[in-house]
């Protein structure tokens, strides 16, 4: 706290300078604010830093907010804004104006043009804050985007492209995961993660830190098995067939339960390895039926299971239990059972927010968790002073022996406060506890409002009215955050809001949040906790002897500051345990996080490359080296290549048939052998793909490689989860589980990279079904050499040069256009004998070409008129193109072969037949769909080619592209 005072004092001096500029900027016209923003951006470009601009920018924002909202930021709000700009957590009490405070650092950091994300806990707060603050940003000339669940990709991309984007924490994380599953870089919606301001930072970065965001896909259709397991679970006896552990929500089958399960499913042994999957389904069905309660852990909306947040009582659409438990609850409630999916991508909030260049947050309570913020997020927690002194009275706890005595006293005090006209907020630790209090209030005849899963949409409205005279509001401690409870003049005079805590939470921070609902901005108020020895915290930390002593109190209670301190110390101990647990989990998470970042960086690199041949070459070398390793034998302690088996494993599979013979490996090291195989693999691949247009092959290569990445990364995620769940057993062998996990995870990651290379190369080779041997590649090379050595009088280049000189486009080449241009040039060069002679010679060449073409076309047309299917088949056989897909290049290559040592008459006939085949090839080469099949002939991809030859990624039919859905674990 001493350090905080120094920091606040220093920030206070800066805040004073900002306030001192008030007069200067109050003279600005409304249109001048946009000019100031442009000026600040220009100064940044010229080398000034954001810190250099802080005082001026904050002063401008302060004036703009006053003009638009009628609110002039207090000195303490400016201090909070400076804390946020410096990448720390600002602890500001309820009602101190956090929404206005966030304006300042958001504006300053948005000037860099790299984007600012303002993160809230729900869409209501995102929309509210973006609308209120958006008016101020608009005056200042900055753009504001609002991101939400229901937006299209284009709408999301537009929202993220704005200077400042308001979004919820979940949607931000899901967009990051979805962006790393696209097949085109342009399909991404987010820019780089630059700067985030998190509202209610403790809720997101501490309470939900371990919550995994999951994108799942694929499916396992086991609906009937879920229903069968549910029927069995409902048929057994709760008393004799199972044992319940409600604290950890676990169910165990007894001997009789095991016998009934074996009988029901006709099994000899339920615990046989082959019955593992069924046993898992049975245990999930038992958990769903005996430990999960409707309207407590979940509710049913529109025939779907919707989970309830046990902290806030809010429903959580889009969230689901993992590992098949959600399906078990669906079977229990007889709603539609979804197919079980596998995890394709996942990240925790903890790891996601550490990806930002700069992270800051604001909350009413975070100081008690400062160690965690510092160690995990590298952010300090700095307490801001309040604008007016807090005059709320925090009374010592009332401690009872039983819950019955506690509620009796609570109701008596409530009646007294109600008669005085004071508003009361009753806070509970869970939804279940809320229901229990509600029943007591109903029985006592009190009128009250309750925030729970059934009326969560009215949450803000209920909280806003909680300061009215005689208002009684019942809610879980966390509910209603972000909305202030405003008192009337009458309730302020009566003593303000009275906060009653039904029991203490595990963390002091959450108790402080409840207390903080009262006494905002210097308002009067009172807070008191009612504790019984039957509360969960007391059962865990108070000895049985003390609990027994308290039972002697009967309906009475004790009110002791010393006992309150003892409870606070117990909470400190529990906070330490929880932090250690989260830190331990983070150590494991860090391994997967590093691997994720490496994978996503490689994925982006592949999406951005215009030519993937280098990537394919690296994959080919990996495959070649692994193949060499797999075909090596241990001889006298040294691994030696088995040349024969190596040739067998690559011949016609990885390289062209007979492309490599055993003697090629003589005197080569392993890496040199692998390099030779890789070179032949590339030759084989290029020969296979030579007929495919470059844009089609690039799209196919990109998709095949990316799908191999995603497929094996998905398997790696699931393997890592299984590895982590069992790694604790290593401690029984006196091994450090974390060290073992790091080593095993690294081994799995390296193995995954090899599998990606093998899968990608196999997929690309399978995509082209032409069977090629070494003669094809050699013939292709010979043809190129023959073409280079052939000497002819007039080349295509000569013709093109003449046409260029005569300014005739190749597409306009015809007898009328040539003769017209010739006559024009005769006039132009009539006084230049040398050029005239050159022009006549050029015309002679073109005339000869036109005569030859006329002759060929005349004979071609005549021949085509008389041509039968048999004649066409014979021509195709002659050109070695029968029952083959061929191109103009194939015909040209055949002509070069066929005209060798032929007389003029034979050459002329070959040219006519070639013209016929060219007409056929032109028809074949019209825009078409490229179909990619697997070994069994099943269609994997259909790549549609537009008339202009381009490929639209959105129109590709891809059976290997997994349909996904999002859930929060």
Coordinates of N, CA and C in Angstrom, one line a residue, residues 785-792 895-897 899-900:
X785 N 15.0 -30.7 -74.5 CA 16.3 -30.5 -75.1 C 16.2 -30.5 -76.6
X786 N 15.3 -31.4 -77.2 CA 15.1 -31.4 -78.6 C 14.6 -30.1 -79.2
X787 N 13.6 -29.5 -78.4 CA 13.0 -28.2 -78.8 C 14.1 -27.2 -78.8
X788 N 15.0 -27.2 -77.9 CA 16.0 -26.2 -77.8 C 17.0 -26.3 -79.0
X789 N 17.3 -27.6 -79.4 CA 18.3 -27.8 -80.5 C 17.8 -27.6 -81.9
X790 N 16.4 -27.7 -82.1 CA 15.8 -27.6 -83.4 C 16.1 -26.3 -84.0
X791 N 16.5 -26.3 -85.3 CA 16.8 -25.0 -86.0 C 15.7 -24.9 -87.1
X792 N 15.0 -23.8 -87.1 CA 14.0 -23.5 -88.1 C 14.2 -22.1 -88.7
X895 N 3.5 -33.9 -81.7 CA 3.9 -33.5 -83.0 C 5.4 -33.5 -83.2
X896 N 6.1 -33.0 -82.2 CA 7.6 -33.0 -82.2 C 8.2 -34.4 -82.4
X897 N 7.5 -35.4 -81.8 CA 8.0 -36.8 -81.9 C 7.6 -37.3 -83.3
X899 N 7.0 -35.8 -86.2 CA 7.5 -35.2 -87.4 C 9.0 -35.5 -87.7
X900 N 9.6 -36.2 -86.7 CA 11.0 -36.5 -86.9 C 11.2 -37.4 -88.1

